[in-house]
Amino acid sequence: MRHFVQNPVSDQGVRVSLRILATTDLHMNILPYDYHADRSVSGWGLSRTAQLIDDARGEAANVILLDNGDSLYGSALGERLPNVDSDPVHPMIRAMNHLNYDAMNLGNHDFDQGRDAVLRAIRGAEFPVLTANAELPKGAGIVPYVLLRRQVKDDQGGVQMLTIGVIGFLPPNSLHQAQIDTTDILDAARHYVPQMKAEGADVIIALAHSGMGAKAHRADMENVLYPLSTVPGIDALIGGHTHQVFPAEEAEADGVLNGVPTVMPGFWGSHLGVIDLSMVCLDGQWGLCHGAASLRAVSDDPGDEAPTKSTIETLFSDLHDATRAAMQARVGKTVQPLNNYFTLVGADSATRLVQHAMLDHARLVQEALDLPDLPLLAASAAFKSGGFGGPDYYTALSAGTMTQRSLADLYMFPNSFALVKVTGAFLRNWLERSCSIFNQVLPGQGAVQLKDDGVPGYIHESVLGLTYQVDLSQPARFSPAGALRTADAGRLRSLRHEGRSVQDDDQFLLATTDYRVLGGGNYPIPAPEDILPVVPIEIRELLTDYVANQDRIRLDVAPTWQFEPIAGASVWFRSSPKGRDVVQEYPWLQLNERTACDDRGFTCYELPL
């Protein structure tokens, strides 16, 4: 599918075509392999995207290849890095060097292991590394933008000089854990784009690790593609961060934002973004004449095997084998299956285990630091909850031995433990944010979709230690993206701790993560004095300790929350077809199967309210 924009530049003069190829949100998925499930996959992995890159390069005379961030960390492969002394090149950087990338933007998750880790990782990069709105030390090897001076072939076979400007942005206020300040994306763009033009950029490409967002700009917007596309001088735009695809298959998605050809190439190498620009030179000045935006998807057909062409798989075979072996190390045992197929309707034994581990660590911290004797709570979400990841993208562990692979499946991100002093009012607001992802359902309405497909399920958190109900008949206090809609709106009902109604001035200690206390997912941010000083430890590390110290894992999976009854109403939601095999583990959950297998492979379940 190709979409075009035309600008009023004369067709007379020298014409040059430029093809821009882009990946985003690779999250260290170099190989088409799911280390959590210990199986090969077909629909993602940079080694599979590489074939699309080769094909797209072979079709055009002038091509550049760019990456839009969140590439360095996010899979088990990224945690088994080679010894720095023997091989100082980060695996993803080695893969990008191998594929001859021309530039790379940084995303927020590239800083998950701190600033110094990023600087070490990019040392071996044979291409520029960018970010224009993060305050990094000079000489760190990261620049706001780059001007790529290229000899290009014109349409008559002649040679021309073209200066291609590439600038990068990441989400504001997303690097607190790395102690790095950021600025607003549009402010940075308005500052640097004219500077790039003044320095001779003939065409400017913006790599924005950011989603679509609202059309109206506000300061420090996380998802800003719509307003960014209005900044004069930007000729092509590449988005990411939200793991979405644009242009989509739907006819209304035209691949153009305010006249700017735009792509969002999915995640994990699922898609290759392709932007074709046609430039005309008149009187020594280049102008954009035509632009086209499209996506190419890696095949998700298991029978469509990647050709043996891929030298990337050979290049990383030793690291792949070492990662698989490390993931199989035994940690503990569970006497019951753990899964999160029905996390959106309050049935989730997998996340319950993570919360128990967080509570256990919070007790140790409370005792060691002689903290106030306040009730302890633990908040967490199910990261693997279907959505764009597909019907197999859930956590599901069988009863029996638990390995490092099991723990990585339970908690896949390197977030760190945080402990916060909170009030009942703060908790209520926290949970209102959580349940804002759900659609409103009025009495008598049957089969209302529980949440829109584009809303990530991992935004929804539950809190162990409380019980409560969610009234979907009421409007949400926040939008699904987290913006405040109506301050006095509320869906939370019967909020209790140990059977007692929670009052606004009640106090608790809430175990959560550094990501959440810094506003990740647009959750309420606690006051700095309420964030207790704790020794840094990753959630997966404390989860490993907890599982190893238990004789056997056995959990009470009774719901901490449920939906408030609504007369004559029901909701439906997507989950894995495998959910039907474990639904009996939650006897209080009354589900009807609405569609056995939809066009995306999901089963649609209906829940009476």
Tab-separated table of N, CA and C in Angstrom, residues 376-469:
chain	number	residue	atom	x	y	z
A	376	LEU	N	1.059	-2.592	54.152
A	376	LEU	CA	1.796	-2.718	52.899
A	376	LEU	C	0.874	-3.174	51.770
A	377	LEU	N	1.061	-2.566	50.606
A	377	LEU	CA	0.317	-2.922	49.392
A	377	LEU	C	1.311	-3.092	48.254
A	378	ALA	N	0.901	-3.782	47.192
A	378	ALA	CA	1.772	-3.955	46.025
A	378	ALA	C	0.970	-3.788	44.749
A	379	ALA	N	1.473	-2.948	43.849
A	379	ALA	CA	0.809	-2.669	42.569
A	379	ALA	C	1.655	-3.189	41.420
A	380	SER	N	1.026	-3.858	40.483
A	380	SER	CA	1.730	-4.321	39.285
A	380	SER	C	0.727	-4.563	38.170
A	381	ALA	N	1.265	-4.719	36.960
A	381	ALA	CA	0.441	-4.929	35.771
A	381	ALA	C	0.933	-6.148	35.017
A	382	ALA	N	0.104	-6.647	34.129
A	382	ALA	CA	0.487	-7.750	33.239
A	382	ALA	C	1.046	-7.143	31.954
A	383	PHE	N	2.359	-7.252	31.771
A	383	PHE	CA	2.969	-6.651	30.584
A	383	PHE	C	2.578	-7.389	29.317
A	384	LYS	N	2.545	-8.702	29.379
A	384	LYS	CA	2.172	-9.495	28.205
A	384	LYS	C	0.665	-9.719	28.250
A	385	SER	N	-0.059	-8.930	27.487
A	385	SER	CA	-1.520	-9.007	27.559
A	385	SER	C	-2.145	-8.917	26.181
A	386	GLY	N	-1.599	-9.698	25.239
A	386	GLY	CA	-2.178	-9.753	23.905
A	386	GLY	C	-1.915	-8.495	23.114
A	387	GLY	N	-2.983	-7.838	22.706
A	387	GLY	CA	-2.860	-6.598	21.950
A	387	GLY	C	-2.087	-6.786	20.663
A	388	PHE	N	-1.177	-5.833	20.376
A	388	PHE	CA	-0.417	-5.903	19.138
A	388	PHE	C	0.540	-7.095	19.127
A	389	GLY	N	0.805	-7.682	20.306
A	389	GLY	CA	1.675	-8.852	20.362
A	389	GLY	C	1.023	-10.122	19.861
A	390	GLY	N	-0.312	-10.114	19.709
A	390	GLY	CA	-1.014	-11.266	19.161
A	390	GLY	C	-1.546	-12.216	20.216
A	391	PRO	N	-2.260	-13.261	19.804
A	391	PRO	CA	-2.962	-14.156	20.740
A	391	PRO	C	-2.042	-15.046	21.562
A	392	ASP	N	-0.764	-15.132	21.215
A	392	ASP	CA	0.170	-15.911	22.021
A	392	ASP	C	0.948	-15.045	23.000
A	393	TYR	N	0.683	-13.741	22.993
A	393	TYR	CA	1.466	-12.816	23.810
A	393	TYR	C	0.835	-12.659	25.200
A	394	TYR	N	0.889	-13.736	25.960
A	394	TYR	CA	0.422	-13.770	27.342
A	394	TYR	C	1.431	-14.591	28.153
A	395	THR	N	1.391	-14.434	29.455
A	395	THR	CA	2.195	-15.280	30.334
A	395	THR	C	1.375	-16.509	30.706
A	396	ALA	N	1.959	-17.685	30.517
A	396	ALA	CA	1.270	-18.934	30.871
A	396	ALA	C	2.320	-19.967	31.257
A	397	LEU	N	2.423	-20.249	32.563
A	397	LEU	CA	3.392	-21.209	33.075
A	397	LEU	C	2.654	-22.427	33.608
A	398	SER	N	3.121	-23.598	33.250
A	398	SER	CA	2.535	-24.837	33.762
A	398	SER	C	3.007	-25.084	35.185
A	399	ALA	N	2.243	-25.882	35.934
A	399	ALA	CA	2.684	-26.295	37.266
A	399	ALA	C	3.976	-27.094	37.139
A	400	GLY	N	4.868	-26.911	38.111
A	400	GLY	CA	6.131	-27.647	38.091
A	400	GLY	C	7.309	-26.707	38.235
A	401	THR	N	8.417	-27.086	37.649
A	401	THR	CA	9.670	-26.344	37.797
A	401	THR	C	9.566	-24.946	37.202
A	402	MET	N	10.109	-23.971	37.942
A	402	MET	CA	10.200	-22.601	37.446
A	402	MET	C	11.669	-22.295	37.150
A	403	THR	N	11.915	-21.752	35.977
A	403	THR	CA	13.269	-21.448	35.533
A	403	THR	C	13.446	-19.937	35.388
A	404	GLN	N	14.658	-19.534	35.028
A	404	GLN	CA	14.879	-18.122	34.734
A	404	GLN	C	13.987	-17.672	33.579
A	405	ARG	N	13.721	-18.571	32.658
A	405	ARG	CA	12.800	-18.249	31.567
A	405	ARG	C	11.405	-17.949	32.106
A	406	SER	N	10.975	-18.699	33.116
A	406	SER	CA	9.666	-18.467	33.725
A	406	SER	C	9.594	-17.064	34.325
A	407	LEU	N	10.663	-16.662	35.014
A	407	LEU	CA	10.651	-15.362	35.692
A	407	LEU	C	10.703	-14.216	34.678
A	408	ALA	N	11.465	-14.413	33.600
A	408	ALA	CA	11.493	-13.390	32.555
A	408	ALA	C	10.132	-13.270	31.880
A	409	ASP	N	9.409	-14.371	31.814
A	409	ASP	CA	8.061	-14.355	31.247
A	409	ASP	C	7.106	-13.615	32.182
A	410	LEU	N	7.291	-13.782	33.480
A	410	LEU	CA	6.438	-13.116	34.461
A	410	LEU	C	6.667	-11.605	34.495
A	411	TYR	N	7.931	-11.206	34.324
A	411	TYR	CA	8.239	-9.768	34.409
A	411	TYR	C	9.364	-9.481	33.434
A	412	MET	N	9.053	-8.837	32.323
A	412	MET	CA	9.983	-8.774	31.205
A	412	MET	C	10.812	-7.512	31.134
A	413	PHE	N	10.499	-6.483	31.950
A	413	PHE	CA	11.241	-5.229	31.855
A	413	PHE	C	12.156	-5.029	33.070
A	414	PRO	N	13.270	-4.309	32.897
A	414	PRO	CA	14.219	-4.117	33.997
A	414	PRO	C	13.834	-2.967	34.926
A	415	ASN	N	12.557	-2.883	35.304
A	415	ASN	CA	12.130	-1.856	36.249
A	415	ASN	C	12.635	-2.184	37.645
A	416	SER	N	12.846	-1.150	38.437
A	416	SER	CA	13.353	-1.322	39.792
A	416	SER	C	12.263	-1.087	40.832
A	417	PHE	N	12.450	-1.714	41.985
A	417	PHE	CA	11.510	-1.622	43.105
A	417	PHE	C	11.489	-0.200	43.664
A	418	ALA	N	10.305	0.260	43.999
A	418	ALA	CA	10.131	1.556	44.662
A	418	ALA	C	9.097	1.387	45.767
A	419	LEU	N	9.256	2.143	46.830
A	419	LEU	CA	8.326	2.110	47.962
A	419	LEU	C	7.881	3.532	48.252
A	420	VAL	N	6.554	3.731	48.298
A	420	VAL	CA	5.998	5.072	48.386
A	420	VAL	C	4.987	5.151	49.522
A	421	LYS	N	5.047	6.218	50.285
A	421	LYS	CA	4.035	6.490	51.302
A	421	LYS	C	2.856	7.179	50.626
A	422	VAL	N	1.669	6.583	50.733
A	422	VAL	CA	0.506	7.101	50.016
A	422	VAL	C	-0.693	7.201	50.954
A	423	THR	N	-1.645	8.024	50.560
A	423	THR	CA	-2.904	8.153	51.286
A	423	THR	C	-3.998	7.381	50.554
A	424	GLY	N	-5.117	7.249	51.217
A	424	GLY	CA	-6.263	6.626	50.572
A	424	GLY	C	-6.697	7.406	49.344
A	425	ALA	N	-6.636	8.738	49.411
A	425	ALA	CA	-7.015	9.568	48.271
A	425	ALA	C	-6.082	9.335	47.091
A	426	PHE	N	-4.780	9.201	47.372
A	426	PHE	CA	-3.818	8.942	46.305
A	426	PHE	C	-4.089	7.586	45.666
A	427	LEU	N	-4.381	6.574	46.490
A	427	LEU	CA	-4.673	5.239	45.965
A	427	LEU	C	-5.921	5.251	45.079
A	428	ARG	N	-6.905	5.994	45.505
A	428	ARG	CA	-8.137	6.063	44.721
A	428	ARG	C	-7.849	6.667	43.344
A	429	ASN	N	-7.048	7.712	43.319
A	429	ASN	CA	-6.700	8.343	42.050
A	429	ASN	C	-5.867	7.391	41.183
A	430	TRP	N	-4.963	6.654	41.808
A	430	TRP	CA	-4.136	5.659	41.124
A	430	TRP	C	-5.010	4.613	40.430
A	431	LEU	N	-5.997	4.121	41.156
A	431	LEU	CA	-6.865	3.084	40.604
A	431	LEU	C	-7.846	3.652	39.575
A	432	GLU	N	-8.234	4.919	39.745
A	432	GLU	CA	-9.054	5.551	38.713
A	432	GLU	C	-8.272	5.629	37.397
A	433	ARG	N	-6.980	5.942	37.490
A	433	ARG	CA	-6.145	5.934	36.273
A	433	ARG	C	-6.120	4.536	35.662
A	434	SER	N	-6.000	3.521	36.505
A	434	SER	CA	-5.916	2.149	36.020
A	434	SER	C	-7.169	1.748	35.251
A	435	CYS	N	-8.327	2.020	35.805
A	435	CYS	CA	-9.567	1.551	35.167
A	435	CYS	C	-10.076	2.511	34.096
A	436	SER	N	-9.303	3.552	33.787
A	436	SER	CA	-9.718	4.473	32.726
A	436	SER	C	-9.525	3.882	31.334
A	437	ILE	N	-8.857	2.731	31.230
A	437	ILE	CA	-8.682	2.122	29.902
A	437	ILE	C	-9.978	1.473	29.412
A	438	PHE	N	-10.952	1.295	30.320
A	438	PHE	CA	-12.189	0.602	29.966
A	438	PHE	C	-13.218	1.570	29.399
A	439	ASN	N	-14.020	1.081	28.469
A	439	ASN	CA	-15.115	1.881	27.912
A	439	ASN	C	-16.289	1.948	28.887
A	440	GLN	N	-17.105	2.979	28.731
A	440	GLN	CA	-18.293	3.124	29.556
A	440	GLN	C	-19.388	2.179	29.058
A	441	VAL	N	-20.136	1.592	29.984
A	441	VAL	CA	-21.210	0.649	29.660
A	441	VAL	C	-22.452	1.075	30.437
A	442	LEU	N	-23.536	1.345	29.742
A	442	LEU	CA	-24.761	1.788	30.389
A	442	LEU	C	-25.713	0.611	30.605
A	443	PRO	N	-26.628	0.727	31.561
A	443	PRO	CA	-27.584	-0.356	31.798
A	443	PRO	C	-28.308	-0.746	30.511
A	444	GLY	N	-28.462	-2.042	30.295
A	444	GLY	CA	-29.152	-2.551	29.122
A	444	GLY	C	-28.285	-2.718	27.890
A	445	GLN	N	-27.045	-2.207	27.932
A	445	GLN	CA	-26.160	-2.349	26.780
A	445	GLN	C	-25.462	-3.710	26.822
A	446	GLY	N	-25.649	-4.483	25.781
A	446	GLY	CA	-25.020	-5.791	25.715
A	446	GLY	C	-23.827	-5.807	24.790
A	447	ALA	N	-22.837	-6.616	25.138
A	447	ALA	CA	-21.653	-6.858	24.302
A	447	ALA	C	-20.948	-5.569	23.895
A	448	VAL	N	-20.642	-4.720	24.869
A	448	VAL	CA	-19.825	-3.527	24.637
A	448	VAL	C	-18.355	-3.942	24.724
A	449	GLN	N	-17.544	-3.487	23.790
A	449	GLN	CA	-16.123	-3.836	23.857
A	449	GLN	C	-15.507	-3.238	25.111
A	450	LEU	N	-14.801	-4.055	25.882
A	450	LEU	CA	-14.283	-3.633	27.179
A	450	LEU	C	-13.294	-2.486	27.043
A	451	LYS	N	-12.390	-2.595	26.106
A	451	LYS	CA	-11.456	-1.502	25.824
A	451	LYS	C	-11.204	-1.463	24.331
A	452	ASP	N	-10.848	-0.310	23.824
A	452	ASP	CA	-10.539	-0.192	22.404
A	452	ASP	C	-9.245	-0.922	22.083
A	453	ASP	N	-9.124	-1.411	20.858
A	453	ASP	CA	-7.968	-2.220	20.484
A	453	ASP	C	-6.650	-1.468	20.602
A	454	GLY	N	-6.667	-0.171	20.361
A	454	GLY	CA	-5.420	0.591	20.404
A	454	GLY	C	-4.946	0.942	21.798
A	455	VAL	N	-5.722	0.620	22.833
A	455	VAL	CA	-5.357	0.952	24.214
A	455	VAL	C	-4.582	-0.219	24.814
A	456	PRO	N	-3.328	-0.008	25.233
A	456	PRO	CA	-2.533	-1.120	25.765
A	456	PRO	C	-3.117	-1.676	27.058
A	457	GLY	N	-3.209	-2.995	27.147
A	457	GLY	CA	-3.715	-3.617	28.362
A	457	GLY	C	-2.788	-3.454	29.542
A	458	TYR	N	-1.478	-3.287	29.285
A	458	TYR	CA	-0.524	-3.196	30.391
A	458	TYR	C	-0.632	-1.883	31.170
A	459	ILE	N	-1.451	-0.957	30.696
A	459	ILE	CA	-1.695	0.255	31.484
A	459	ILE	C	-2.461	-0.092	32.759
A	460	HIS	N	-3.291	-1.124	32.692
A	460	HIS	CA	-4.143	-1.465	33.828
A	460	HIS	C	-3.354	-2.158	34.932
A	461	GLU	N	-3.420	-1.605	36.147
A	461	GLU	CA	-2.755	-2.192	37.308
A	461	GLU	C	-3.785	-2.601	38.357
A	462	SER	N	-3.458	-3.631	39.100
A	462	SER	CA	-4.243	-3.986	40.278
A	462	SER	C	-3.353	-3.817	41.501
A	463	VAL	N	-3.972	-3.721	42.674
A	463	VAL	CA	-3.230	-3.514	43.915
A	463	VAL	C	-3.558	-4.636	44.880
A	464	LEU	N	-2.558	-5.435	45.201
A	464	LEU	CA	-2.722	-6.519	46.163
A	464	LEU	C	-2.722	-5.946	47.576
A	465	GLY	N	-3.710	-6.344	48.365
A	465	GLY	CA	-3.874	-5.809	49.717
A	465	GLY	C	-5.146	-5.005	49.859
A	466	LEU	N	-5.762	-4.681	48.719
A	466	LEU	CA	-7.035	-3.967	48.701
A	466	LEU	C	-8.079	-4.838	48.009
A	467	THR	N	-9.339	-4.543	48.272
A	467	THR	CA	-10.432	-5.074	47.466
A	467	THR	C	-11.287	-3.901	47.019
A	468	TYR	N	-11.860	-4.011	45.815
A	468	TYR	CA	-12.643	-2.898	45.286
A	468	TYR	C	-13.449	-3.371	44.092
A	469	GLN	N	-14.389	-2.541	43.680
A	469	GLN	CA	-15.190	-2.792	42.494
A	469	GLN	C	-15.063	-1.619	41.540
